[in-house]
PDB file of C-alpha atoms in Angstrom:
ATOM      1  CA  MET A   3    -192.616-111.943 148.104  1.00 79.00           C
ATOM      2  CA  ALA A   4    -188.883-112.564 147.713  1.00 90.00           C
ATOM      3  CA  VAL A   5    -186.722-111.954 150.770  1.00 94.00           C
ATOM      4  CA  HIS A   6    -183.862-109.587 149.980  1.00 96.00           C
ATOM      5  CA  GLU A   7    -180.483-110.124 151.610  1.00 96.00           C
ATOM      6  CA  GLN A   8    -177.401-107.975 151.108  1.00 97.00           C
ATOM      7  CA  ILE A   9    -173.912-109.257 151.864  1.00 96.00           C
ATOM      8  CA  ASP A  10    -171.326-106.554 151.199  1.00 93.00           C
ATOM      9  CA  ASN A  11    -171.463-105.949 147.425  1.00 95.00           C
ATOM     10  CA  LEU A  12    -173.833-108.838 146.724  1.00 98.00           C
ATOM     11  CA  ASN A  13    -177.641-108.662 146.572  1.00 98.00           C
ATOM     12  CA  ILE A  14    -179.617-111.896 146.988  1.00 97.00           C
ATOM     13  CA  TRP A  15    -183.325-112.634 146.651  1.00 97.00           C
ATOM     14  CA  TRP A  16    -184.726-115.811 148.212  1.00 96.00           C
ATOM     15  CA  PHE A  17    -188.078-116.715 146.679  1.00 95.00           C
ATOM     16  CA  PRO A  18    -190.906-118.514 148.529  1.00 94.00           C
ATOM     17  CA  ARG A  19    -190.466-122.289 148.734  1.00 92.00           C
ATOM     18  CA  ASP A  20    -193.279-122.948 146.237  1.00 92.00           C
ATOM     19  CA  PHE A  21    -191.493-120.798 143.637  1.00 93.00           C
ATOM     20  CA  CYS A  22    -189.016-123.426 142.472  1.00 93.00           C
ATOM     21  CA  GLN A  23    -188.771-125.956 139.644  1.00 90.00           C
ATOM     22  CA  SER A  24    -190.343-128.858 141.568  1.00 82.00           C
ATOM     23  CA  ARG A  25    -193.301-126.877 142.961  1.00 81.00           C
ATOM     24  CA  PHE A  26    -194.174-124.150 140.472  1.00 80.00           C
ATOM     25  CA  GLY A  27    -196.489-124.206 137.462  1.00 64.00           C
ATOM     26  CA  ALA A  28    -198.540-126.679 135.486  1.00 63.00           C
ATOM     27  CA  TYR A  29    -195.647-129.063 134.808  1.00 61.00           C
ATOM     28  CA  GLN A  30    -194.061-129.121 138.251  1.00 57.00           C
ATOM     29  CA  GLN A  31    -194.101-132.927 138.274  1.00 60.00           C
ATOM     30  CA  SER A  32    -191.300-132.777 135.674  1.00 55.00           C
ATOM     31  CA  GLY A  33    -189.222-130.350 137.726  1.00 49.00           C
ATOM     32  CA  THR A  34    -186.971-132.771 139.532  1.00 66.00           C
ATOM     33  CA  ASN A  35    -184.361-132.920 136.771  1.00 80.00           C
ATOM     34  CA  SER A  36    -185.194-129.970 134.523  1.00 89.00           C
ATOM     35  CA  CYS A  37    -182.703-127.459 135.938  1.00 94.00           C
ATOM     36  CA  THR A  38    -180.460-127.535 132.845  1.00 95.00           C
ATOM     37  CA  LEU A  39    -183.413-126.791 130.563  1.00 95.00           C
ATOM     38  CA  ILE A  40    -184.681-124.036 132.863  1.00 96.00           C
ATOM     39  CA  SER A  41    -181.247-122.417 133.079  1.00 97.00           C
ATOM     40  CA  LEU A  42    -180.808-122.353 129.303  1.00 98.00           C
ATOM     41  CA  ILE A  43    -184.319-121.068 128.653  1.00 97.00           C
ATOM     42  CA  LEU A  44    -183.886-118.278 131.195  1.00 97.00           C
ATOM     43  CA  ALA A  45    -180.596-117.210 129.595  1.00 97.00           C
ATOM     44  CA  ASP A  46    -182.280-117.178 126.183  1.00 96.00           C
ATOM     45  CA  LYS A  47    -185.073-114.991 127.537  1.00 96.00           C
ATOM     46  CA  VAL A  48    -182.565-112.559 129.060  1.00 96.00           C
ATOM     47  CA  ALA A  49    -180.664-112.389 125.743  1.00 94.00           C
ATOM     48  CA  LYS A  50    -183.886-111.462 123.942  1.00 93.00           C
ATOM     49  CA  THR A  51    -184.867-108.750 126.444  1.00 92.00           C
ATOM     50  CA  GLU A  52    -183.988-105.189 125.488  1.00 84.00           C
ATOM     51  CA  ARG A  53    -183.002-104.247 129.019  1.00 87.00           C
ATOM     52  CA  PHE A  54    -183.387-106.697 131.890  1.00 92.00           C
ATOM     53  CA  TYR A  55    -180.940-105.437 134.533  1.00 91.00           C
ATOM     54  CA  ASN A  56    -181.145-102.021 136.200  1.00 86.00           C
ATOM     55  CA  ARG A  57    -179.329-101.566 139.518  1.00 92.00           C
ATOM     56  CA  VAL A  58    -177.628-104.299 141.523  1.00 94.00           C
ATOM     57  CA  ALA A  59    -179.732-103.455 144.598  1.00 95.00           C
ATOM     58  CA  GLU A  60    -182.992-103.948 142.686  1.00 95.00           C
ATOM     59  CA  LEU A  61    -184.610-107.165 141.555  1.00 95.00           C
ATOM     60  CA  PRO A  62    -185.137-106.853 137.772  1.00 92.00           C
ATOM     61  CA  THR A  63    -188.602-105.490 137.063  1.00 87.00           C
ATOM     62  CA  ARG A  64    -189.609-108.563 135.065  1.00 89.00           C
ATOM     63  CA  GLY A  65    -187.724-110.952 137.337  1.00 92.00           C
ATOM     64  CA  TRP A  66    -190.662-112.809 138.850  1.00 92.00           C
ATOM     65  CA  GLU A  67    -192.366-113.198 135.487  1.00 94.00           C
ATOM     66  CA  MET A  68    -189.277-114.314 133.587  1.00 95.00           C
ATOM     67  CA  PHE A  69    -188.098-116.760 136.262  1.00 95.00           C
ATOM     68  CA  GLY A  70    -191.565-118.288 136.518  1.00 94.00           C
ATOM     69  CA  ASN A  71    -191.925-118.604 132.747  1.00 94.00           C
ATOM     70  CA  ALA A  72    -188.485-120.209 132.470  1.00 95.00           C
ATOM     71  CA  MET A  73    -189.346-122.797 135.126  1.00 93.00           C
ATOM     72  CA  ASN A  74    -192.698-123.591 133.547  1.00 93.00           C
ATOM     73  CA  ASP A  75    -191.208-123.756 130.030  1.00 94.00           C
ATOM     74  CA  GLY A  76    -188.295-125.926 131.175  1.00 93.00           C
ATOM     75  CA  ASN A  77    -190.572-128.361 132.973  1.00 90.00           C
ATOM     76  CA  ASN A  78    -192.835-128.417 129.914  1.00 90.00           C
ATOM     77  CA  VAL A  79    -189.922-129.260 127.597  1.00 91.00           C
ATOM     78  CA  TYR A  80    -188.766-132.008 129.967  1.00 88.00           C
ATOM     79  CA  HIS A  81    -192.282-133.463 129.936  1.00 83.00           C
ATOM     80  CA  ASN A  82    -192.757-133.228 126.152  1.00 85.00           C
ATOM     81  CA  ALA A  83    -189.279-134.072 124.898  1.00 78.00           C
ATOM     82  CA  ILE A  84    -188.003-136.467 127.568  1.00 72.00           C
ATOM     83  CA  THR A  85    -190.536-138.298 129.716  1.00 64.00           C
ATOM     84  CA  ALA A  86    -193.363-138.420 127.140  1.00 57.00           C
ATOM     85  CA  HIS A  87    -191.135-140.388 124.763  1.00 56.00           C
ATOM     86  CA  THR A  88    -189.039-142.309 127.286  1.00 56.00           C
ATOM     87  CA  PRO A  89    -190.886-142.791 130.593  1.00 52.00           C
ATOM     88  CA  SER A  90    -187.849-144.587 132.038  1.00 52.00           C
ATOM     89  CA  ALA A  91    -185.854-141.369 131.584  1.00 52.00           C
ATOM     90  CA  ARG A  92    -187.936-139.541 134.191  1.00 55.00           C
ATOM     91  CA  ASN A  93    -184.851-138.996 136.362  1.00 60.00           C
ATOM     92  CA  LEU A  94    -182.420-138.243 133.531  1.00 69.00           C
ATOM     93  CA  ASN A  95    -179.980-135.378 134.034  1.00 74.00           C
ATOM     94  CA  LEU A  96    -179.298-133.655 130.719  1.00 85.00           C
ATOM     95  CA  ASN A  97    -175.963-132.315 129.542  1.00 91.00           C
ATOM     96  CA  ILE A  98    -175.860-128.973 127.721  1.00 95.00           C
ATOM     97  CA  PRO A  99    -175.895-130.258 124.075  1.00 94.00           C
ATOM     98  CA  ASP A 100    -178.782-132.660 124.816  1.00 92.00           C
ATOM     99  CA  ALA A 101    -180.699-129.942 126.633  1.00 94.00           C
ATOM    100  CA  ILE A 102    -180.249-127.538 123.713  1.00 95.00           C
ATOM    101  CA  SER A 103    -181.480-130.223 121.303  1.00 93.00           C
ATOM    102  CA  ALA A 104    -184.524-130.889 123.484  1.00 92.00           C
ATOM    103  CA  ILE A 105    -185.408-127.181 123.619  1.00 95.00           C
ATOM    104  CA  ARG A 106    -184.965-126.727 119.878  1.00 94.00           C
ATOM    105  CA  SER A 107    -187.274-129.669 119.246  1.00 90.00           C
ATOM    106  CA  GLN A 108    -190.018-127.392 120.602  1.00 88.00           C
ATOM    107  CA  HIS A 109    -190.062-125.054 117.605  1.00 80.00           C
ATOM    108  CA  LYS A 110    -192.361-122.463 119.129  1.00 85.00           C
ATOM    109  CA  MET A 111    -189.648-121.523 121.623  1.00 87.00           C
ATOM    110  CA  ASN A 112    -187.311-120.053 118.970  1.00 90.00           C
ATOM    111  CA  PHE A 113    -184.261-120.818 121.111  1.00 94.00           C
ATOM    112  CA  ARG A 114    -181.222-118.846 119.896  1.00 93.00           C
ATOM    113  CA  LEU A 115    -178.344-119.590 122.248  1.00 96.00           C
ATOM    114  CA  GLU A 116    -175.328-121.529 121.019  1.00 95.00           C
ATOM    115  CA  GLU A 117    -172.580-123.165 123.021  1.00 95.00           C
ATOM    116  CA  TRP A 118    -169.261-121.353 122.666  1.00 92.00           C
ATOM    117  CA  PHE A 119    -167.124-123.881 124.504  1.00 89.00           C
ATOM    118  CA  TYR A 120    -167.090-126.228 127.477  1.00 91.00           C
ATOM    119  CA  THR A 121    -164.511-126.719 130.195  1.00 90.00           C
ATOM    120  CA  HIS A 122    -164.382-128.179 133.669  1.00 91.00           C
ATOM    121  CA  MET A 123    -162.569-127.611 136.939  1.00 93.00           C
ATOM    122  CA  GLU A 124    -161.591-130.160 139.561  1.00 94.00           C
ATOM    123  CA  ALA A 125    -161.542-129.414 143.283  1.00 95.00           C
ATOM    124  CA  ASP A 126    -160.448-131.141 146.473  1.00 96.00           C
ATOM    125  CA  PRO A 127    -163.436-131.398 148.864  1.00 96.00           C
ATOM    126  CA  THR A 128    -161.120-132.232 151.788  1.00 96.00           C
ATOM    127  CA  ASN A 129    -159.215-128.956 151.542  1.00 96.00           C
ATOM    128  CA  PRO A 130    -159.956-126.760 154.606  1.00 95.00           C
ATOM    129  CA  MET A 131    -159.871-123.711 152.320  1.00 96.00           C
ATOM    130  CA  TYR A 132    -162.219-125.314 149.791  1.00 97.00           C
ATOM    131  CA  ASN A 133    -164.786-122.499 149.538  1.00 96.00           C
ATOM    132  CA  ARG A 134    -162.283-119.701 149.048  1.00 96.00           C
ATOM    133  CA  ASN A 135    -159.966-121.626 146.719  1.00 96.00           C
ATOM    134  CA  VAL A 136    -162.738-122.921 144.457  1.00 96.00           C
ATOM    135  CA  ALA A 137    -164.321-119.467 144.226  1.00 96.00           C
ATOM    136  CA  MET A 138    -160.965-117.923 143.302  1.00 95.00           C
ATOM    137  CA  GLN A 139    -160.237-120.541 140.626  1.00 94.00           C
ATOM    138  CA  LEU A 140    -163.696-120.172 139.103  1.00 95.00           C
ATOM    139  CA  SER A 141    -163.315-116.413 139.148  1.00 95.00           C
ATOM    140  CA  ARG A 142    -160.007-116.615 137.256  1.00 92.00           C
ATOM    141  CA  ILE A 143    -161.599-118.774 134.572  1.00 92.00           C
ATOM    142  CA  PHE A 144    -164.502-116.341 134.202  1.00 95.00           C
ATOM    143  CA  GLN A 145    -162.313-113.233 134.207  1.00 93.00           C
ATOM    144  CA  ILE A 146    -160.052-114.520 131.444  1.00 89.00           C
ATOM    145  CA  THR A 147    -163.043-115.751 129.452  1.00 91.00           C
ATOM    146  CA  LEU A 148    -164.748-112.359 129.681  1.00 92.00           C
ATOM    147  CA  GLN A 149    -161.551-110.674 128.573  1.00 88.00           C
ATOM    148  CA  VAL A 150    -161.269-112.895 125.494  1.00 86.00           C
ATOM    149  CA  PHE A 151    -164.951-112.453 124.638  1.00 88.00           C
ATOM    150  CA  GLN A 152    -164.912-108.680 125.009  1.00 84.00           C
ATOM    151  CA  GLN A 153    -161.674-108.308 123.065  1.00 81.00           C
ATOM    152  CA  ALA A 154    -163.244-110.282 120.230  1.00 78.00           C
ATOM    153  CA  ALA A 155    -166.338-108.074 120.449  1.00 69.00           C
ATOM    154  CA  ALA A 156    -164.216-104.930 120.233  1.00 69.00           C
ATOM    155  CA  SER A 157    -162.406-106.184 117.161  1.00 67.00           C
ATOM    156  CA  GLY A 158    -165.493-107.692 115.560  1.00 62.00           C
ATOM    157  CA  GLY A 159    -164.394-111.324 116.017  1.00 54.00           C
ATOM    158  CA  THR A 160    -162.823-113.220 113.164  1.00 47.00           C
ATOM    159  CA  SER A 161    -165.430-112.043 110.679  1.00 48.00           C
ATOM    160  CA  GLY A 162    -164.891-108.310 111.198  1.00 46.00           C
ATOM    161  CA  ASN A 163    -168.499-107.892 112.372  1.00 48.00           C
ATOM    162  CA  ARG A 164    -168.629-105.488 115.300  1.00 44.00           C
ATOM    163  CA  ASP A 165    -172.258-106.286 116.146  1.00 48.00           C
ATOM    164  CA  MET A 166    -171.312-108.668 118.937  1.00 57.00           C
ATOM    165  CA  SER A 167    -173.523-109.758 121.803  1.00 75.00           C
ATOM    166  CA  SER A 168    -173.949-107.628 124.911  1.00 88.00           C
ATOM    167  CA  HIS A 169    -174.382-110.804 126.980  1.00 93.00           C
ATOM    168  CA  LEU A 170    -172.405-113.899 127.810  1.00 96.00           C
ATOM    169  CA  PHE A 171    -173.838-116.847 129.729  1.00 97.00           C
ATOM    170  CA  ALA A 172    -172.243-119.611 131.749  1.00 98.00           C
ATOM    171  CA  ALA A 173    -174.093-122.736 132.846  1.00 98.00           C
ATOM    172  CA  ILE A 174    -172.417-124.313 135.867  1.00 98.00           C
ATOM    173  CA  ILE A 175    -173.145-127.967 136.589  1.00 96.00           C
ATOM    174  CA  ALA A 176    -172.049-129.193 140.010  1.00 96.00           C
ATOM    175  CA  ASP A 177    -173.333-132.139 142.034  1.00 93.00           C
ATOM    176  CA  SER A 178    -176.031-132.825 139.376  1.00 90.00           C
ATOM    177  CA  ARG A 179    -177.438-129.293 139.703  1.00 93.00           C
ATOM    178  CA  THR A 180    -177.300-126.654 136.971  1.00 96.00           C
ATOM    179  CA  VAL A 181    -177.335-122.921 137.664  1.00 97.00           C
ATOM    180  CA  MET A 182    -176.986-120.075 135.189  1.00 98.00           C
ATOM    181  CA  MET A 183    -174.656-117.081 135.385  1.00 98.00           C
ATOM    182  CA  THR A 184    -175.455-114.128 133.144  1.00 97.00           C
ATOM    183  CA  PHE A 185    -173.023-111.355 132.239  1.00 97.00           C
ATOM    184  CA  ASP A 186    -174.603-108.122 131.008  1.00 95.00           C
ATOM    185  CA  PHE A 187    -171.878-105.864 129.627  1.00 94.00           C
ATOM    186  CA  ARG A 188    -174.164-102.848 129.205  1.00 92.00           C
ATOM    187  CA  SER A 189    -175.004-102.657 132.902  1.00 94.00           C
ATOM    188  CA  SER A 190    -171.781-104.352 134.092  1.00 95.00           C
ATOM    189  CA  ILE A 191    -173.884-106.770 136.143  1.00 97.00           C
ATOM    190  CA  VAL A 192    -173.247-110.461 136.727  1.00 98.00           C
ATOM    191  CA  ALA A 193    -176.098-112.540 138.125  1.00 98.00           C
ATOM    192  CA  LEU A 194    -176.765-116.129 139.139  1.00 98.00           C
ATOM    193  CA  PHE A 195    -180.128-117.915 139.026  1.00 97.00           C
ATOM    194  CA  ASP A 196    -180.734-121.233 140.755  1.00 95.00           C
ATOM    195  CA  SER A 197    -184.198-122.748 140.229  1.00 94.00           C
ATOM    196  CA  HIS A 198    -183.930-125.452 142.914  1.00 92.00           C
ATOM    197  CA  GLN A 199    -185.575-125.463 146.330  1.00 91.00           C
ATOM    198  CA  HIS A 200    -183.225-124.258 149.058  1.00 94.00           C
ATOM    199  CA  GLY A 201    -183.998-125.810 152.411  1.00 84.00           C
ATOM    200  CA  ARG A 202    -187.433-125.844 154.022  1.00 84.00           C
ATOM    201  CA  ASP A 203    -188.230-122.175 153.678  1.00 88.00           C
ATOM    202  CA  ALA A 204    -186.826-120.970 150.343  1.00 92.00           C
ATOM    203  CA  GLY A 205    -187.466-121.822 146.729  1.00 94.00           C
ATOM    204  CA  ALA A 206    -185.400-120.465 143.849  1.00 95.00           C
ATOM    205  CA  VAL A 207    -182.683-117.914 144.507  1.00 97.00           C
ATOM    206  CA  PHE A 208    -181.326-115.010 142.456  1.00 97.00           C
ATOM    207  CA  ALA A 209    -178.151-113.062 143.242  1.00 98.00           C
ATOM    208  CA  GLN A 210    -176.382-110.227 141.453  1.00 98.00           C
ATOM    209  CA  CYS A 211    -173.529-107.754 141.768  1.00 98.00           C
ATOM    210  CA  THR A 212    -171.315-105.705 139.500  1.00 97.00           C
ATOM    211  CA  ILE A 213    -168.892-107.717 137.364  1.00 97.00           C
ATOM    212  CA  ASN A 214    -165.880-106.324 139.220  1.00 96.00           C
ATOM    213  CA  HIS A 215    -167.260-107.936 142.409  1.00 97.00           C
ATOM    214  CA  MET A 216    -167.737-111.345 140.807  1.00 97.00           C
ATOM    215  CA  ASP A 217    -165.502-112.941 143.482  1.00 97.00           C
ATOM    216  CA  ASP A 218    -168.190-112.166 146.081  1.00 97.00           C
ATOM    217  CA  LEU A 219    -170.874-113.873 144.013  1.00 98.00           C
ATOM    218  CA  LEU A 220    -168.816-117.017 143.446  1.00 98.00           C
ATOM    219  CA  PHE A 221    -167.751-117.295 147.083  1.00 97.00           C
ATOM    220  CA  TRP A 222    -171.379-116.966 148.169  1.00 98.00           C
ATOM    221  CA  PHE A 223    -172.428-119.619 145.618  1.00 98.00           C
ATOM    222  CA  ILE A 224    -169.813-122.152 146.775  1.00 98.00           C
ATOM    223  CA  SER A 225    -170.648-121.462 150.427  1.00 97.00           C
ATOM    224  CA  MET A 226    -174.375-121.786 149.710  1.00 96.00           C
ATOM    225  CA  LEU A 227    -173.903-125.238 148.177  1.00 96.00           C
ATOM    226  CA  HIS A 228    -172.292-126.410 151.389  1.00 95.00           C
ATOM    227  CA  ASN A 229    -174.669-124.621 153.771  1.00 94.00           C
ATOM    228  CA  VAL A 230    -177.890-125.702 152.022  1.00 94.00           C
ATOM    229  CA  TYR A 231    -177.001-129.068 150.503  1.00 94.00           C
ATOM    230  CA  SER A 232    -173.875-130.095 152.488  1.00 95.00           C
ATOM    231  CA  SER A 233    -172.259-130.270 149.058  1.00 95.00           C
ATOM    232  CA  ARG A 234    -168.605-129.785 148.189  1.00 96.00           C
ATOM    233  CA  PRO A 235    -168.424-130.836 144.534  1.00 96.00           C
ATOM    234  CA  ALA A 236    -165.190-132.352 143.277  1.00 96.00           C
ATOM    235  CA  LEU A 237    -166.049-131.339 139.703  1.00 96.00           C
ATOM    236  CA  PHE A 238    -167.498-128.181 138.180  1.00 96.00           C
ATOM    237  CA  GLU A 239    -168.609-128.318 134.542  1.00 95.00           C
ATOM    238  CA  ILE A 240    -168.873-124.935 132.822  1.00 96.00           C
ATOM    239  CA  SER A 241    -170.513-124.287 129.473  1.00 96.00           C
ATOM    240  CA  PHE A 242    -170.240-120.801 127.962  1.00 95.00           C
ATOM    241  CA  LEU A 243    -173.065-119.712 125.674  1.00 96.00           C
ATOM    242  CA  SER A 244    -173.895-116.760 123.449  1.00 94.00           C
ATOM    243  CA  SER A 245    -176.781-115.617 121.265  1.00 92.00           C
ATOM    244  CA  GLN A 246    -174.355-114.824 118.429  1.00 89.00           C
ATOM    245  CA  PRO A 247    -174.847-117.183 115.441  1.00 88.00           C
ATOM    246  CA  GLY A 248    -171.807-119.380 114.870  1.00 87.00           C
ATOM    247  CA  VAL A 249    -170.097-118.010 117.964  1.00 87.00           C
ATOM    248  CA  ALA A 250    -167.637-120.937 118.169  1.00 85.00           C
ATOM    249  CA  LYS A 251    -166.362-120.071 114.674  1.00 83.00           C
ATOM    250  CA  ARG A 252    -166.519-116.307 115.014  1.00 78.00           C
ATOM    251  CA  ILE A 253    -164.649-116.313 118.334  1.00 78.00           C
ATOM    252  CA  PRO A 254    -162.219-119.248 118.395  1.00 72.00           C
ATOM    253  CA  PRO A 255    -162.270-120.573 121.970  1.00 64.00           C
ATOM    254  CA  ALA A 256    -158.544-120.107 122.565  1.00 57.00           C
ATOM    255  CA  ILE A 257    -159.542-119.643 126.183  1.00 57.00           C
ATOM    256  CA  LYS A 258    -159.877-123.431 126.380  1.00 55.00           C
ATOM    257  CA  LYS A 259    -156.139-123.910 126.722  1.00 59.00           C
ATOM    258  CA  ILE A 260    -155.856-121.165 129.339  1.00 57.00           C
ATOM    259  CA  ALA A 261    -158.830-122.479 131.304  1.00 52.00           C
ATOM    260  CA  ASN A 262    -157.451-126.004 131.209  1.00 55.00           C
ATOM    261  CA  GLU A 263    -154.148-124.763 132.616  1.00 57.00           C
ATOM    262  CA  ILE A 264    -155.904-122.796 135.363  1.00 52.00           C
ATOM    263  CA  LYS A 265    -157.940-125.782 136.562  1.00 50.00           C
ATOM    264  CA  LYS A 266    -154.749-127.839 136.852  1.00 49.00           C
ATOM    265  CA  LEU A 267    -153.047-125.396 139.201  1.00 45.00           C
ATOM    266  CA  PRO A 268    -152.328-127.027 142.577  1.00 43.00           C
ATOM    267  CA  THR A 269    -154.440-125.836 145.473  1.00 41.00           C
ATOM    268  CA  LYS A 270    -152.516-125.202 148.692  1.00 40.00           C
ATOM    269  CA  SER A 271    -153.827-126.771 151.855  1.00 39.00           C
ATOM    270  CA  HIS A 272    -153.697-124.840 155.119  1.00 35.00           C
TER     271      HIS A 272
END
């Protein structure tokens, strides 16, 4: 049973330690480096689900099932597409384009997500205000990105098609770990799924809140990295994804320039 924790506006579920990518399912031996695959597969499953999120204080009804299937599928893809062909690549960390290619090589998965655009943000691990400053900078990038995406959805993008996606996804890679953020515009919920083991007692973790409280989620995530892994990454890689075909052409990623300017803003030390 997942342990529920509430911190102000944020709801967190810590799963048992055996419910994580390196301990769960038939292909757990491939789980050491499959977090990017698992994150993408989970996002694809959420995009295909009619209604996944309900209330922020409730774990999604199909949460256990979907998280478990994503971990098992991701480990399976890593085994079939990576280690089976290149045994020396057993410890290979995949980037987003390579992970998407590996998933699509498994035709039965019918993977639909496409990368919209990629950006990155640098941080100073020695800054005493690291957690707060990094969370605020990430939040600004996400807020502007959501604004651009939703404006394009309202206008039908460049093609005039108003049937835009109700979801946007963001894979965050930091310190060789990939987690997935999902934005559901119908329920106004933002969530984060991390398939890694967290300390001795907890496996995967899932957290969610309303989109207008996204700052709380990001601050918790940055703090968790330090508390669990003693990690203060100097680089955050962010890949935005959508289930809309040709999303990069339909919604020109003008946000790139804005995001690049945001990440260059100096961070004040205190």
